[in-house]
Amino acid sequence: MEKVEVLVDRAKHLVLHEPPETSSHTVDKFHPSLDDHIQKIYKSVDAYAPTTNYFLQEMQHDTTLATSSEPVADVLASLDAFRAYMKGANSSAMALEEALDLSAPISDYFISSSHNTYLTGNQLYGDAASSAYTSVLLRGCRSVEIDVWDGESDTPNSSDSERDSDSSSSDSEMEEKTEGGESRQEKPGKQQKESLSSRLEAKLGGVLRRKSVKSPQRPSDEETATSHMPVPAEPRVLHGHTLTKGTTFREICHAIRDSAFVASDLPLIISLEVHASLEQQQTMVDIMLEAWKGLLVDAPPDDGKLPSLADLKRKILIKSKCIPFNAEENPEGEALTPQNSDDKSPGQQPPKPSKILDALAKLAVYTRAYHFSHFDQPEAKVPLHVFSLSEKAAREAHVSHRDALFEHNRTSMMRIYPYAFRVTSSNLDPTFYWRRGAQLVALNWQNLDKGMMLNHGMFVGTHGWRLKPSGYRSGRGSSTDVIERRNLTLSIEIYAAQDLSLPSGDHSERGFKPYVNCQLHVEEPEGDVTADQDDASSDTEKSSYRRCTKSSSGRNPDFKGQKLEFPTVTGIIEELSFLRIKIKDDEIGRDPLAAWACIRLDRLREGYRLIHLHQCAGEKSGGVLLVNIVKQVT
């Protein structure tokens, strides 16, 4: 319990994908400008609605009343009763996520996924840190990536900075951080007081026993000789051929162990990108078996089929390269085809063909990674395979083999990762790839942009796994084989907001002129070859799906019931469509973001609602937007 409390304290400033039972929102009190609208709404509703049930069912479209065994409070009994209702969780514009069906095979789910998880900044010189794994796992991520390279042998006389980065404890990095996140320099003499055995234990993961130093002693001849011996190298995690500072694979594994199942007990997929030698691959295997003992899936399936989600609770799945069907036998390891060229960062030279250790490949039980060439290659027939495609390669596959791509993703796993030239860690638009059925759409979690907002809208309250819509799953000859496309008409009346956060870097609301920007993220017609190709790092959107209010002023603005309307939008799938709301500051030039929310359309509730907002950095702001939503889906 103490470890859980420590982890929660580490992530107190992070956006957590909360489980359904805790994702409700409440408001303590209303600002006078917003309360004026509450009073007007109450008078209107009280005069129109004959009963409370009529208001809740016909005006609020609350479908839970029919199945609820609890008595319904009379929310129209008085103005105070209506205020209490609007302050409570039942007024939220986002419905709770339905209970997740765990019986389907794992290919039938979308999975919240991270790309280059170890990076804390951009792709060229952002540092690698184990804390990045703690961060994303506590935020609901269920697939992380580790890039592993050969580490160099070290000696006890190595620099402090190298020693710090080689620490094998996932907690050590957090303990050596100041409140501002900067590494704290160790005091002179601290390294000298550290015993040789403790330093070696940090390198070898506990192979040597720790010996306590009771008093300063003169080192023996054996100790003097040993102090000059190099410490065997351990694999390191970093972004290859860049200026990123690495950390140890052992430290990453320990960080994952400590936080893998704090926010969710659903399985965690670890995508390994292995650039290490066969010798250090064996070290990787040893470290994983030790750090994740009892958590790994270690038995291959008898029937060769993917298991259900329920079968894999609290399990770690390794995704690693496996031996291609056309590879020659090699007792030590197998040569693999190099990665696609668009998987390389600018200036990064294509690596020599790597080899995969058999012991490492065997850890990939249900997620066996093979190089993708085409959908008819032999590996595509293996039920347990995973293909990894860059966003560019996936778009090309959609253009040239649209049906094959979709059919593959109904029954088999696919991971999509950002184009390598996104050096600022910007993100792709995940909705395009979800609509192609890809289970794992990996994003740069260190950068909050449109892509991450949409990812939040998809997975908030789901524990990181979301059942695919009808027609996207592996079932045949049943209702799961039918894709249901509908028509949408949407109207949002914007009344007022309260407790808005300011744009990043602003400290005074003087001159703050907020306005509301609403964007619909829906699928474009199939005939549009350029559909969904906007960069998720930019905030551009087709004007036909964007509406804005006029600006108001201050952190508690009155928008006076401005109405934003979206006429009939055809061919939508609610589970794969989103409403993204942004509060922006009306300035000359680029309007900075102040707050945002993103709601999946199947969870968008009608009626008089409060939209709960997040700050521009991602954390909950406490701010709300009072609206009236009319949604017709036919």
PDB file of N, CA and C in Angstrom, residues 46-104:
ATOM      1  N   ASP A  46     -39.050  24.193 -15.148  1.00  0.00           N
ATOM      2  CA  ASP A  46     -40.142  24.026 -14.186  1.00  0.00           C
ATOM      3  C   ASP A  46     -41.486  24.354 -14.821  1.00  0.00           C
ATOM      4  N   ALA A  47     -41.485  25.316 -15.746  1.00  0.00           N
ATOM      5  CA  ALA A  47     -42.732  25.692 -16.414  1.00  0.00           C
ATOM      6  C   ALA A  47     -43.110  24.699 -17.509  1.00  0.00           C
ATOM      7  N   TYR A  48     -42.126  24.027 -18.084  1.00  0.00           N
ATOM      8  CA  TYR A  48     -42.385  23.161 -19.237  1.00  0.00           C
ATOM      9  C   TYR A  48     -42.560  21.701 -18.844  1.00  0.00           C
ATOM     10  N   ALA A  49     -41.710  21.203 -17.957  1.00  0.00           N
ATOM     11  CA  ALA A  49     -41.724  19.775 -17.621  1.00  0.00           C
ATOM     12  C   ALA A  49     -42.781  19.482 -16.567  1.00  0.00           C
ATOM     13  N   PRO A  50     -43.739  18.586 -16.841  1.00  0.00           N
ATOM     14  CA  PRO A  50     -44.787  18.290 -15.856  1.00  0.00           C
ATOM     15  C   PRO A  50     -44.269  17.539 -14.638  1.00  0.00           C
ATOM     16  N   THR A  51     -43.236  16.706 -14.824  1.00  0.00           N
ATOM     17  CA  THR A  51     -42.686  15.925 -13.717  1.00  0.00           C
ATOM     18  C   THR A  51     -41.172  15.872 -13.821  1.00  0.00           C
ATOM     19  N   THR A  52     -40.556  15.452 -12.722  1.00  0.00           N
ATOM     20  CA  THR A  52     -39.103  15.266 -12.732  1.00  0.00           C
ATOM     21  C   THR A  52     -38.701  14.170 -13.704  1.00  0.00           C
ATOM     22  N   ASN A  53     -39.461  13.074 -13.735  1.00  0.00           N
ATOM     23  CA  ASN A  53     -39.143  11.988 -14.661  1.00  0.00           C
ATOM     24  C   ASN A  53     -39.183  12.461 -16.110  1.00  0.00           C
ATOM     25  N   TYR A  54     -40.140  13.326 -16.424  1.00  0.00           N
ATOM     26  CA  TYR A  54     -40.220  13.856 -17.781  1.00  0.00           C
ATOM     27  C   TYR A  54     -38.961  14.663 -18.098  1.00  0.00           C
ATOM     28  N   PHE A  55     -38.552  15.492 -17.160  1.00  0.00           N
ATOM     29  CA  PHE A  55     -37.340  16.294 -17.365  1.00  0.00           C
ATOM     30  C   PHE A  55     -36.125  15.399 -17.577  1.00  0.00           C
ATOM     31  N   LEU A  56     -35.953  14.395 -16.724  1.00  0.00           N
ATOM     32  CA  LEU A  56     -34.764  13.555 -16.795  1.00  0.00           C
ATOM     33  C   LEU A  56     -34.769  12.645 -18.023  1.00  0.00           C
ATOM     34  N   GLN A  57     -35.929  12.111 -18.371  1.00  0.00           N
ATOM     35  CA  GLN A  57     -35.983  11.156 -19.473  1.00  0.00           C
ATOM     36  C   GLN A  57     -36.160  11.819 -20.834  1.00  0.00           C
ATOM     37  N   GLU A  58     -37.021  12.831 -20.920  1.00  0.00           N
ATOM     38  CA  GLU A  58     -37.343  13.426 -22.212  1.00  0.00           C
ATOM     39  C   GLU A  58     -36.451  14.617 -22.565  1.00  0.00           C
ATOM     40  N   MET A  59     -36.004  15.353 -21.551  1.00  0.00           N
ATOM     41  CA  MET A  59     -35.181  16.528 -21.830  1.00  0.00           C
ATOM     42  C   MET A  59     -33.691  16.233 -21.641  1.00  0.00           C
ATOM     43  N   GLN A  60     -33.366  15.474 -20.615  1.00  0.00           N
ATOM     44  CA  GLN A  60     -31.973  15.105 -20.358  1.00  0.00           C
ATOM     45  C   GLN A  60     -31.589  13.782 -21.024  1.00  0.00           C
ATOM     46  N   HIS A  61     -32.586  13.037 -21.468  1.00  0.00           N
ATOM     47  CA  HIS A  61     -32.355  11.752 -22.134  1.00  0.00           C
ATOM     48  C   HIS A  61     -31.501  10.826 -21.272  1.00  0.00           C
ATOM     49  N   ASP A  62     -31.817  10.803 -19.990  1.00  0.00           N
ATOM     50  CA  ASP A  62     -31.105   9.951 -19.048  1.00  0.00           C
ATOM     51  C   ASP A  62     -31.714   8.555 -19.107  1.00  0.00           C
ATOM     52  N   THR A  63     -31.005   7.636 -19.723  1.00  0.00           N
ATOM     53  CA  THR A  63     -31.531   6.281 -19.920  1.00  0.00           C
ATOM     54  C   THR A  63     -31.306   5.374 -18.718  1.00  0.00           C
ATOM     55  N   THR A  64     -30.607   5.845 -17.699  1.00  0.00           N
ATOM     56  CA  THR A  64     -30.312   4.987 -16.550  1.00  0.00           C
ATOM     57  C   THR A  64     -31.493   4.858 -15.609  1.00  0.00           C
ATOM     58  N   LEU A  65     -32.483   5.761 -15.712  1.00  0.00           N
ATOM     59  CA  LEU A  65     -33.611   5.725 -14.788  1.00  0.00           C
ATOM     60  C   LEU A  65     -34.430   4.455 -14.943  1.00  0.00           C
ATOM     61  N   ALA A  66     -34.543   3.972 -16.165  1.00  0.00           N
ATOM     62  CA  ALA A  66     -35.377   2.799 -16.418  1.00  0.00           C
ATOM     63  C   ALA A  66     -34.827   1.554 -15.735  1.00  0.00           C
ATOM     64  N   THR A  67     -33.517   1.479 -15.542  1.00  0.00           N
ATOM     65  CA  THR A  67     -32.897   0.294 -14.949  1.00  0.00           C
ATOM     66  C   THR A  67     -32.464   0.516 -13.505  1.00  0.00           C
ATOM     67  N   SER A  68     -32.588   1.736 -13.012  1.00  0.00           N
ATOM     68  CA  SER A  68     -32.127   2.042 -11.657  1.00  0.00           C
ATOM     69  C   SER A  68     -33.156   1.600 -10.625  1.00  0.00           C
ATOM     70  N   SER A  69     -32.656   0.991  -9.552  1.00  0.00           N
ATOM     71  CA  SER A  69     -33.530   0.582  -8.449  1.00  0.00           C
ATOM     72  C   SER A  69     -33.603   1.642  -7.361  1.00  0.00           C
ATOM     73  N   GLU A  70     -32.780   2.685  -7.491  1.00  0.00           N
ATOM     74  CA  GLU A  70     -32.755   3.751  -6.505  1.00  0.00           C
ATOM     75  C   GLU A  70     -33.896   4.737  -6.759  1.00  0.00           C
ATOM     76  N   PRO A  71     -34.480   5.287  -5.698  1.00  0.00           N
ATOM     77  CA  PRO A  71     -35.528   6.302  -5.883  1.00  0.00           C
ATOM     78  C   PRO A  71     -34.959   7.551  -6.546  1.00  0.00           C
ATOM     79  N   VAL A  72     -35.753   8.169  -7.401  1.00  0.00           N
ATOM     80  CA  VAL A  72     -35.313   9.344  -8.141  1.00  0.00           C
ATOM     81  C   VAL A  72     -35.591  10.597  -7.319  1.00  0.00           C
ATOM     82  N   ALA A  73     -34.540  11.391  -7.089  1.00  0.00           N
ATOM     83  CA  ALA A  73     -34.719  12.634  -6.337  1.00  0.00           C
ATOM     84  C   ALA A  73     -35.511  13.628  -7.175  1.00  0.00           C
ATOM     85  N   ASP A  74     -36.323  14.417  -6.502  1.00  0.00           N
ATOM     86  CA  ASP A  74     -37.127  15.430  -7.193  1.00  0.00           C
ATOM     87  C   ASP A  74     -36.251  16.653  -7.432  1.00  0.00           C
ATOM     88  N   VAL A  75     -35.557  16.667  -8.563  1.00  0.00           N
ATOM     89  CA  VAL A  75     -34.606  17.739  -8.842  1.00  0.00           C
ATOM     90  C   VAL A  75     -35.301  19.041  -9.202  1.00  0.00           C
ATOM     91  N   LEU A  76     -36.616  18.996  -9.431  1.00  0.00           N
ATOM     92  CA  LEU A  76     -37.367  20.213  -9.744  1.00  0.00           C
ATOM     93  C   LEU A  76     -38.165  20.717  -8.549  1.00  0.00           C
ATOM     94  N   ALA A  77     -37.942  20.128  -7.377  1.00  0.00           N
ATOM     95  CA  ALA A  77     -38.704  20.529  -6.191  1.00  0.00           C
ATOM     96  C   ALA A  77     -38.445  21.977  -5.815  1.00  0.00           C
ATOM     97  N   SER A  78     -37.240  22.456  -6.063  1.00  0.00           N
ATOM     98  CA  SER A  78     -36.883  23.835  -5.733  1.00  0.00           C
ATOM     99  C   SER A  78     -35.655  24.225  -6.540  1.00  0.00           C
ATOM    100  N   LEU A  79     -35.342  25.510  -6.511  1.00  0.00           N
ATOM    101  CA  LEU A  79     -34.138  25.975  -7.192  1.00  0.00           C
ATOM    102  C   LEU A  79     -32.899  25.340  -6.575  1.00  0.00           C
ATOM    103  N   ASP A  80     -32.878  25.214  -5.250  1.00  0.00           N
ATOM    104  CA  ASP A  80     -31.728  24.595  -4.591  1.00  0.00           C
ATOM    105  C   ASP A  80     -31.573  23.127  -4.991  1.00  0.00           C
ATOM    106  N   ALA A  81     -32.700  22.427  -5.135  1.00  0.00           N
ATOM    107  CA  ALA A  81     -32.641  21.028  -5.566  1.00  0.00           C
ATOM    108  C   ALA A  81     -32.088  20.929  -6.987  1.00  0.00           C
ATOM    109  N   PHE A  82     -32.479  21.873  -7.835  1.00  0.00           N
ATOM    110  CA  PHE A  82     -31.980  21.867  -9.209  1.00  0.00           C
ATOM    111  C   PHE A  82     -30.491  22.208  -9.243  1.00  0.00           C
ATOM    112  N   ARG A  83     -30.091  23.163  -8.388  1.00  0.00           N
ATOM    113  CA  ARG A  83     -28.660  23.490  -8.291  1.00  0.00           C
ATOM    114  C   ARG A  83     -27.859  22.257  -7.863  1.00  0.00           C
ATOM    115  N   ALA A  84     -28.372  21.536  -6.869  1.00  0.00           N
ATOM    116  CA  ALA A  84     -27.668  20.353  -6.380  1.00  0.00           C
ATOM    117  C   ALA A  84     -27.516  19.315  -7.489  1.00  0.00           C
ATOM    118  N   TYR A  85     -28.554  19.165  -8.299  1.00  0.00           N
ATOM    119  CA  TYR A  85     -28.479  18.237  -9.429  1.00  0.00           C
ATOM    120  C   TYR A  85     -27.412  18.677 -10.422  1.00  0.00           C
ATOM    121  N   MET A  86     -27.375  19.963 -10.747  1.00  0.00           N
ATOM    122  CA  MET A  86     -26.415  20.456 -11.731  1.00  0.00           C
ATOM    123  C   MET A  86     -24.982  20.417 -11.200  1.00  0.00           C
ATOM    124  N   LYS A  87     -24.814  20.483  -9.885  1.00  0.00           N
ATOM    125  CA  LYS A  87     -23.473  20.386  -9.306  1.00  0.00           C
ATOM    126  C   LYS A  87     -22.971  18.947  -9.266  1.00  0.00           C
ATOM    127  N   GLY A  88     -23.882  17.998  -9.331  1.00  0.00           N
ATOM    128  CA  GLY A  88     -23.527  16.597  -9.171  1.00  0.00           C
ATOM    129  C   GLY A  88     -23.030  15.934 -10.437  1.00  0.00           C
ATOM    130  N   ALA A  89     -22.632  14.670 -10.278  1.00  0.00           N
ATOM    131  CA  ALA A  89     -22.045  13.914 -11.387  1.00  0.00           C
ATOM    132  C   ALA A  89     -23.047  13.642 -12.497  1.00  0.00           C
ATOM    133  N   ASN A  90     -24.344  13.599 -12.171  1.00  0.00           N
ATOM    134  CA  ASN A  90     -25.347  13.272 -13.183  1.00  0.00           C
ATOM    135  C   ASN A  90     -25.515  14.358 -14.236  1.00  0.00           C
ATOM    136  N   SER A  91     -24.957  15.535 -13.999  1.00  0.00           N
ATOM    137  CA  SER A  91     -25.085  16.611 -14.986  1.00  0.00           C
ATOM    138  C   SER A  91     -23.919  16.639 -15.970  1.00  0.00           C
ATOM    139  N   SER A  92     -22.946  15.759 -15.793  1.00  0.00           N
ATOM    140  CA  SER A  92     -21.777  15.766 -16.677  1.00  0.00           C
ATOM    141  C   SER A  92     -22.184  15.476 -18.117  1.00  0.00           C
ATOM    142  N   ALA A  93     -21.540  16.176 -19.054  1.00  0.00           N
ATOM    143  CA  ALA A  93     -21.829  15.965 -20.476  1.00  0.00           C
ATOM    144  C   ALA A  93     -21.260  14.654 -20.989  1.00  0.00           C
ATOM    145  N   MET A  94     -20.377  14.030 -20.228  1.00  0.00           N
ATOM    146  CA  MET A  94     -19.789  12.760 -20.654  1.00  0.00           C
ATOM    147  C   MET A  94     -20.348  11.625 -19.816  1.00  0.00           C
ATOM    148  N   ALA A  95     -20.999  10.679 -20.469  1.00  0.00           N
ATOM    149  CA  ALA A  95     -21.548   9.522 -19.777  1.00  0.00           C
ATOM    150  C   ALA A  95     -20.430   8.611 -19.300  1.00  0.00           C
ATOM    151  N   LEU A  96     -20.718   7.845 -18.255  1.00  0.00           N
ATOM    152  CA  LEU A  96     -19.749   6.863 -17.794  1.00  0.00           C
ATOM    153  C   LEU A  96     -19.566   5.776 -18.843  1.00  0.00           C
ATOM    154  N   GLU A  97     -18.376   5.240 -18.892  1.00  0.00           N
ATOM    155  CA  GLU A  97     -18.086   4.149 -19.823  1.00  0.00           C
ATOM    156  C   GLU A  97     -18.847   2.897 -19.394  1.00  0.00           C
ATOM    157  N   GLU A  98     -19.415   2.195 -20.350  1.00  0.00           N
ATOM    158  CA  GLU A  98     -20.101   0.948 -20.039  1.00  0.00           C
ATOM    159  C   GLU A  98     -19.098  -0.097 -19.560  1.00  0.00           C
ATOM    160  N   ALA A  99     -19.600  -1.060 -18.778  1.00  0.00           N
ATOM    161  CA  ALA A  99     -18.738  -2.138 -18.295  1.00  0.00           C
ATOM    162  C   ALA A  99     -18.102  -2.858 -19.476  1.00  0.00           C
ATOM    163  N   LEU A 100     -16.819  -3.113 -19.381  1.00  0.00           N
ATOM    164  CA  LEU A 100     -16.068  -3.700 -20.486  1.00  0.00           C
ATOM    165  C   LEU A 100     -16.281  -5.206 -20.553  1.00  0.00           C
ATOM    166  N   ASP A 101     -16.621  -5.698 -21.728  1.00  0.00           N
ATOM    167  CA  ASP A 101     -16.729  -7.131 -21.987  1.00  0.00           C
ATOM    168  C   ASP A 101     -15.318  -7.694 -22.143  1.00  0.00           C
ATOM    169  N   LEU A 102     -14.933  -8.592 -21.249  1.00  0.00           N
ATOM    170  CA  LEU A 102     -13.578  -9.139 -21.241  1.00  0.00           C
ATOM    171  C   LEU A 102     -13.467 -10.470 -21.973  1.00  0.00           C
ATOM    172  N   SER A 103     -14.537 -10.916 -22.598  1.00  0.00           N
ATOM    173  CA  SER A 103     -14.555 -12.268 -23.159  1.00  0.00           C
ATOM    174  C   SER A 103     -13.999 -12.364 -24.571  1.00  0.00           C
ATOM    175  N   ALA A 104     -13.787 -11.246 -25.246  1.00  0.00           N
ATOM    176  CA  ALA A 104     -13.341 -11.265 -26.641  1.00  0.00           C
ATOM    177  C   ALA A 104     -11.832 -11.481 -26.721  1.00  0.00           C
TER     178      ALA A 104
END
